[in-house]
């Protein structure tokens, strides 16, 4: 499989490099973020997206703030870095990894005693976050691969692949590990209205790895389940609370359909996506702009004056989840909530 680095730190220029996910599949373009404002714009525009990639963006973002903040007085310098870090953490509210990545690096630099030390420690810790994410995806991929049939079709929603992480992916990491282990897996990718992360990104990265993929309209999923064409549903997550999995809007609908057709519903996510502090009702679901739904290629698809709702995520109760696949093992929520030993805090 061809290695893909979705987000990285450029040592030479002290900047963040991102694959621009708004341009795929038409063009492959790298964006360079030289300051925190540009990074926040990239996060809001979904140039970088997907929970684990957002965690890495948060971590590198703190490193960027540490490097670009020019103040010489240490307490004032630290205050500025911290407030830039908090702004990054708030750029998108639902994926817990973003604030988790920010907090990981903040916690480390709070121990530093000079500006120089803050800069060195921030870059080092952010790199560690990225490396750990890659390792977690490979390990959870291997755990998840054992749950897939020798030959079968997996339905997925949104993009929980290499493009949503540093590399390999969560849900698509499971698919990659299964294929690598010799299983004959093909993927049905729901297009994922309105921004088409499934059609544009999942299809792009699977095609690149020669893994068979077919794109369907989101609304065709129930039909294919009823026809017996889907062996399991496999998605990623933006946040897993003690009672629900938050993921791209439409995931809940697939979970209900899967239950009703007796199809396993798997969620693959690193422990950095677990939120052990909050429950479903406390989580803000990001509502995005009207035009993402009401326009297509510059043309109106909804009459002027007609209201539009555009929630980016939904919550699936854990009772509908067959198994949560993590780098620390597989959890079956039906047998009760299992604490994960990963270090985790939310700012
Ligand atoms: O709005 P997005 O594209 O950031 O939403 C991404 C998803 O919902 C993914 O499924 C989730 O972040 C898991 S990525 C491994």
XYZ file of C-alpha atoms and ligand atoms in Angstrom:
362
model
C 0.000 0.000 0.000
C 1.287 3.451 -0.860
C 2.226 5.545 2.180
C 0.296 8.777 2.569
C 1.195 11.456 5.108
C -1.902 13.578 5.643
C -0.295 16.035 8.050
C 3.354 16.617 8.944
C 5.749 19.106 10.511
C 8.297 20.713 8.190
C 11.440 21.106 10.291
C 13.200 23.425 7.849
C 10.500 26.094 7.790
C 8.793 25.311 11.126
C 5.414 25.007 9.475
C 2.647 22.425 9.094
C 2.083 20.638 5.788
C -1.406 19.343 4.970
C -2.974 17.501 2.060
C -5.787 19.855 0.985
C -8.839 17.607 1.348
C -11.205 20.095 -0.239
C -9.482 19.653 -3.621
C -9.485 15.846 -3.838
C -10.117 13.936 -6.029
C -9.625 16.615 -8.707
C -6.198 17.726 -7.592
C -3.585 16.738 -5.031
C -2.330 19.885 -3.376
C -0.246 20.508 -0.250
C -1.038 23.479 1.995
C 1.617 25.043 4.199
C 0.391 26.612 7.451
C 2.947 29.125 8.700
C 0.806 30.593 11.450
C -2.056 29.689 13.771
C -4.673 31.747 11.906
C -4.024 29.801 8.695
C -4.261 26.522 10.598
C -7.600 27.515 12.157
C -8.888 28.430 8.688
C -7.716 25.038 7.357
C -9.552 23.257 10.184
C -12.772 25.241 9.669
C -12.727 24.761 5.877
C -12.041 21.003 6.319
C -8.771 21.247 4.410
C -7.658 19.034 7.281
C -10.392 16.914 8.824
C -11.176 13.611 10.514
C -10.807 13.205 14.258
C -7.250 11.789 14.577
C -5.871 14.212 11.953
C -7.496 17.043 13.917
C -5.754 15.769 17.060
C -2.418 15.985 15.256
C -3.342 19.413 13.859
C -4.113 20.579 17.406
C -0.773 19.291 18.668
C 1.268 20.776 15.803
C -0.801 23.950 16.167
C 0.520 24.481 19.693
C 4.060 23.950 18.355
C 3.342 26.537 15.665
C 2.060 28.988 18.280
C 5.188 28.383 20.377
C 7.452 29.100 17.405
C 5.617 32.076 15.921
C 4.875 33.971 19.168
C 7.393 36.800 19.288
C 7.016 38.116 22.878
C 10.261 38.015 24.930
C 8.870 38.203 28.444
C 8.340 34.546 29.468
C 5.028 34.827 31.409
C 3.532 37.045 28.679
C 4.901 34.720 25.973
C 3.372 31.693 27.673
C 0.016 33.410 28.071
C -0.059 34.210 24.323
C 0.855 30.650 23.345
C -1.809 29.266 25.665
C -4.526 31.517 24.318
C -3.613 30.648 20.694
C -3.746 26.973 21.700
C -7.221 27.384 23.177
C -8.402 29.102 19.986
C -7.180 26.112 17.941
C -8.970 23.727 20.320
C -12.251 25.561 19.713
C -12.048 25.626 15.895
C -14.407 22.622 15.638
C -16.453 21.455 18.611
C -17.456 17.818 18.115
C -14.263 15.840 17.410
C -12.693 15.470 20.847
C -9.248 14.730 19.383
C -8.705 18.372 18.461
C -8.794 19.645 22.047
C -7.091 16.431 23.201
C -4.120 17.098 20.879
C -3.909 20.706 22.050
C -4.022 19.641 25.694
C -1.347 16.951 25.252
C 1.190 19.528 24.116
C 0.040 22.247 26.542
C 0.480 19.864 29.468
C 4.108 19.250 28.434
C 5.096 22.849 27.791
C 3.685 23.943 31.157
C 6.773 22.278 32.663
C 9.227 24.264 30.494
C 11.197 27.145 32.016
C 12.268 29.195 28.991
C 10.927 30.219 25.600
C 13.524 28.077 23.856
C 12.565 25.073 25.952
C 8.844 25.594 25.235
C 9.578 25.560 21.498
C 11.695 22.406 21.601
C 9.297 20.526 23.891
C 6.204 21.547 21.863
C 7.588 20.271 18.547
C 8.839 17.063 20.166
C 5.518 16.291 21.868
C 3.474 17.104 18.756
C 5.638 14.723 16.732
C 5.005 12.090 19.374
C 1.243 12.607 19.042
C 1.524 12.065 15.264
C 3.744 8.974 15.641
C 1.457 7.467 18.277
C -1.561 8.017 16.060
C 0.076 6.148 13.196
C 1.047 3.275 15.516
C -2.469 3.143 17.033
C -4.083 2.915 13.592
C -1.897 -0.039 12.605
C -2.574 -1.889 15.867
C -6.334 -1.279 15.854
C -6.362 -2.197 12.180
C -4.904 -5.587 13.047
C -7.410 -6.150 15.878
C -10.297 -5.131 13.636
C -9.151 -7.284 10.734
C -9.878 -10.413 12.801
C -13.565 -9.393 12.961
C -13.994 -9.239 9.180
C -14.956 -12.283 7.110
C -12.463 -13.974 4.777
C -14.442 -12.628 1.852
C -16.966 -9.863 2.269
C -18.307 -6.371 1.699
C -17.961 -3.581 4.236
C -20.189 -0.509 4.175
C -18.560 2.691 5.402
C -19.636 6.298 5.870
C -17.616 9.515 5.558
C -13.836 9.081 5.447
C -12.145 7.330 8.345
C -9.042 6.531 6.351
C -5.444 7.618 5.996
C -6.704 11.097 5.111
C -8.460 11.353 8.479
C -5.353 10.300 10.437
C -1.621 10.644 9.871
C -1.707 7.467 7.775
C -3.400 4.018 7.482
C -6.760 5.082 8.975
C -9.196 3.750 11.569
C -12.151 2.122 9.753
C -10.111 1.968 6.531
C -7.093 0.909 8.605
C -9.111 -2.179 9.557
C -9.874 -2.767 5.869
C -6.196 -2.263 4.920
C -5.002 -4.661 7.641
C -7.585 -7.253 6.559
C -6.518 -6.993 2.915
C -2.870 -7.167 3.922
C -3.596 -10.341 5.903
C -4.985 -11.960 2.736
C -8.719 -11.300 3.173
C -10.811 -10.516 0.152
C -12.609 -7.325 1.221
C -14.471 -4.828 -0.909
C -15.912 -1.548 0.301
C -19.208 0.194 -0.331
C -18.541 3.882 0.375
C -21.591 6.019 1.146
C -21.069 9.306 -0.670
C -21.701 11.273 2.586
C -23.803 14.298 1.852
C -23.286 17.212 1.812
C -19.476 17.403 1.503
C -18.950 13.959 -0.042
C -16.069 12.744 2.098
C -17.037 9.160 1.144
C -17.278 9.725 -2.603
C -14.268 12.032 -2.868
C -11.856 10.852 -0.181
C -12.625 7.234 0.733
C -12.918 6.284 -2.931
C -9.732 8.212 -3.787
C -7.559 6.580 -1.154
C -8.895 3.038 -1.651
C -8.500 3.266 -5.410
C -4.914 4.394 -4.825
C -4.313 1.168 -2.863
C -6.207 -0.975 -5.387
C -8.824 -1.989 -2.782
C -12.168 -2.533 -4.554
C -14.559 0.328 -3.754
C -18.013 1.259 -5.034
C -19.708 4.573 -4.179
C -23.443 4.682 -3.426
C -25.826 7.502 -2.503
C -26.303 7.506 1.281
C -29.970 6.710 0.717
C -29.125 3.373 -1.001
C -27.557 1.827 2.118
C -30.762 0.310 3.557
C -31.677 -1.156 0.172
C -28.310 -2.945 -0.128
C -28.545 -4.228 3.447
C -32.001 -5.645 2.731
C -30.670 -7.342 -0.410
C -27.982 -9.079 1.684
C -25.106 -7.281 -0.035
C -23.471 -5.887 3.120
C -21.583 -8.091 5.610
C -20.856 -5.384 8.156
C -20.884 -1.624 8.696
C -17.522 -0.150 9.729
C -17.164 3.535 10.622
C -14.829 5.840 12.547
C -15.762 8.209 15.381
C -15.320 11.830 16.342
C -16.038 11.247 20.007
C -17.108 8.256 22.071
C -18.832 9.124 25.313
C -20.011 6.599 27.890
C -23.341 6.349 26.086
C -22.868 7.200 22.393
C -20.636 7.325 19.344
C -20.516 10.700 17.596
C -19.651 10.447 13.916
C -20.540 12.019 10.566
C -24.255 12.687 10.253
C -25.927 9.648 8.708
C -24.032 7.141 10.859
C -27.006 6.706 13.237
C -29.251 5.892 10.298
C -26.837 3.126 9.177
C -26.684 1.743 12.731
C -30.464 1.444 12.940
C -30.612 -0.225 9.524
C -27.787 -2.599 10.446
C -29.597 -3.610 13.650
C -32.780 -4.226 11.785
C -31.005 -6.468 9.244
C -28.865 -8.268 11.823
C -25.626 -6.890 10.362
C -22.675 -6.160 12.720
C -22.011 -2.440 13.270
C -18.340 -1.773 14.104
C -16.716 1.493 15.208
C -12.926 1.834 14.893
C -11.216 4.608 16.870
C -8.048 5.224 18.895
C -8.423 5.821 22.644
C -7.751 9.523 22.006
C -11.340 9.651 20.668
C -12.826 8.490 23.983
C -14.407 11.171 26.166
C -14.819 9.738 29.635
C -15.971 13.047 31.082
C -19.168 13.832 29.192
C -22.349 12.097 28.142
C -24.258 12.441 24.881
C -26.528 15.302 25.882
C -23.577 17.521 26.884
C -21.860 17.387 23.484
C -22.209 20.182 20.964
C -22.970 18.998 17.454
C -21.359 21.310 14.921
C -23.916 23.038 12.689
C -22.328 24.110 9.417
C -23.207 26.686 6.794
C -26.431 26.698 4.826
C -24.630 26.829 1.473
C -23.028 23.396 1.952
C -26.578 22.031 1.514
C -28.328 24.773 -0.447
C -25.782 25.124 -3.271
C -24.189 22.752 -5.737
C -21.266 23.969 -7.807
C -22.407 27.568 -7.381
C -26.053 26.793 -8.247
C -28.952 27.013 -5.778
C -30.471 23.622 -4.939
C -32.894 25.005 -2.344
C -35.230 27.956 -3.024
C -34.215 31.259 -1.436
C -35.824 31.836 1.928
C -36.347 28.121 2.702
C -34.545 27.249 5.925
C -31.840 24.568 5.888
C -30.390 22.540 8.771
C -26.840 21.243 8.404
C -25.739 19.277 11.491
C -22.312 17.775 10.703
C -22.540 14.840 13.139
C -25.023 12.580 14.893
C -24.913 10.336 17.944
C -25.428 6.562 17.810
C -26.333 4.941 21.138
C -23.800 2.320 22.229
C -26.616 -0.217 22.354
C -26.509 -0.256 18.528
C -22.731 -0.860 18.383
C -21.558 -4.462 18.048
C -17.925 -3.639 18.860
C -15.578 -0.695 19.390
C -12.184 -1.454 17.859
C -9.290 0.346 19.572
C -5.515 -0.053 19.758
C -6.016 -1.457 23.256
C -8.412 -4.147 22.148
C -11.998 -4.726 21.125
C -14.838 -3.615 23.400
C -18.325 -5.055 23.134
C -20.608 -2.396 24.619
C -23.508 -4.857 25.057
C -21.492 -6.465 27.854
C -21.210 -3.121 29.681
C -19.028 -0.002 29.398
C -15.349 -0.844 29.611
C -12.868 1.723 30.846
C -9.905 2.216 28.557
C -6.544 2.687 30.199
C -5.460 5.519 27.846
C -4.585 8.926 29.300
C -7.344 11.273 28.291
C -8.529 14.768 29.218
C -10.628 17.397 27.558
C -9.948 21.115 27.939
O -16.466 16.613 9.153
P -15.345 15.612 9.055
O -15.006 15.261 7.653
O -14.151 16.026 9.878
O -15.951 14.308 9.741
C -15.115 13.187 9.882
C -15.821 11.993 10.386
O -16.972 12.026 10.746
C -14.991 10.735 10.524
O -15.774 9.605 10.344
C -14.372 10.695 11.934
O -13.675 11.870 12.201
C -13.470 9.545 12.114
S -11.992 9.737 11.218
C -10.957 8.473 11.583
